[in-house]
Coordinates of C-alpha atoms in Angstrom, one line a residue:
X1 CA 123.0 82.5 133.7
X2 CA 122.6 79.1 134.7
X3 CA 119.3 78.1 133.0
X4 CA 121.4 79.2 129.9
X5 CA 123.7 76.8 130.6
X6 CA 121.8 74.1 131.7
X7 CA 120.0 74.4 127.9
X8 CA 123.6 74.5 126.5
X9 CA 124.3 72.1 128.0
X10 CA 121.9 69.8 127.4
X11 CA 121.7 70.7 122.6
X12 CA 125.3 69.6 123.6
X13 CA 123.8 65.9 125.0
X14 CA 121.3 65.6 122.5
X15 CA 123.5 66.3 119.9
X16 CA 125.9 63.7 120.6
X17 CA 122.9 61.5 121.2
X18 CA 122.2 61.9 117.9
X19 CA 125.2 61.4 116.6
X20 CA 125.9 58.0 118.4
X21 CA 123.1 57.1 116.8
X22 CA 123.4 58.0 113.4
X23 CA 127.0 56.4 113.7
X24 CA 125.5 53.2 114.7
X25 CA 123.1 53.0 111.9
X26 CA 125.0 54.2 108.7
X27 CA 123.5 57.4 108.3
X28 CA 124.1 60.9 107.4
X29 CA 123.5 63.1 111.0
X30 CA 122.0 66.5 109.2
X31 CA 119.8 64.7 107.1
X32 CA 118.9 61.1 108.9
X33 CA 119.7 59.7 106.2
X34 CA 117.2 60.9 103.6
X35 CA 119.8 62.4 101.3
X36 CA 118.0 65.7 101.1
X37 CA 117.2 68.5 103.7
X38 CA 113.8 69.5 103.4
X39 CA 113.0 73.0 103.9
X40 CA 110.0 74.9 104.0
X41 CA 109.6 76.2 100.9
X42 CA 109.3 72.7 99.2
X43 CA 106.9 72.0 101.4
X44 CA 104.5 75.5 99.3
X45 CA 106.7 75.2 96.4
X46 CA 105.9 72.5 94.3
X47 CA 108.7 72.6 92.1
X48 CA 111.8 70.1 92.4
X49 CA 114.4 73.1 92.3
X50 CA 113.2 73.3 95.8
X51 CA 115.0 70.1 97.7
X52 CA 118.9 70.8 98.1
X53 CA 120.6 67.2 98.2
X54 CA 122.3 67.0 101.7
X55 CA 125.8 69.6 101.6
X56 CA 126.6 67.4 104.7
X57 CA 126.6 64.2 102.7
X58 CA 126.4 65.0 99.4
X59 CA 123.5 63.4 99.1
X60 CA 124.4 59.7 99.9
X61 CA 122.9 60.2 102.8
X62 CA 125.8 57.5 104.1
X63 CA 127.6 58.4 107.2
X64 CA 130.8 57.7 105.9
X65 CA 129.9 60.4 103.7
X66 CA 129.7 62.7 105.9
X67 CA 132.2 61.4 107.9
X68 CA 135.0 62.5 104.9
X69 CA 133.4 66.1 104.3
X70 CA 133.6 66.3 108.1
X71 CA 137.3 65.7 108.3
X72 CA 138.0 68.3 105.7
X73 CA 137.1 70.7 107.2
X74 CA 138.8 70.7 110.1

């Protein structure tokens, strides 16, 4: 159980660091500021249907848009 707890703590610290870095840069933490999330199917399927706008920032890549959508969820 100690191993699971330490992994969970490491993951939480990692997520907090990513959040802080993206906030400082003004980028969406979900898509890293790209505006879309690349999926495994988009690599193998040469269509534009497989590239999806980021649901966190609605495709803008901005931290402010991501933050407002997070506030609406809570």
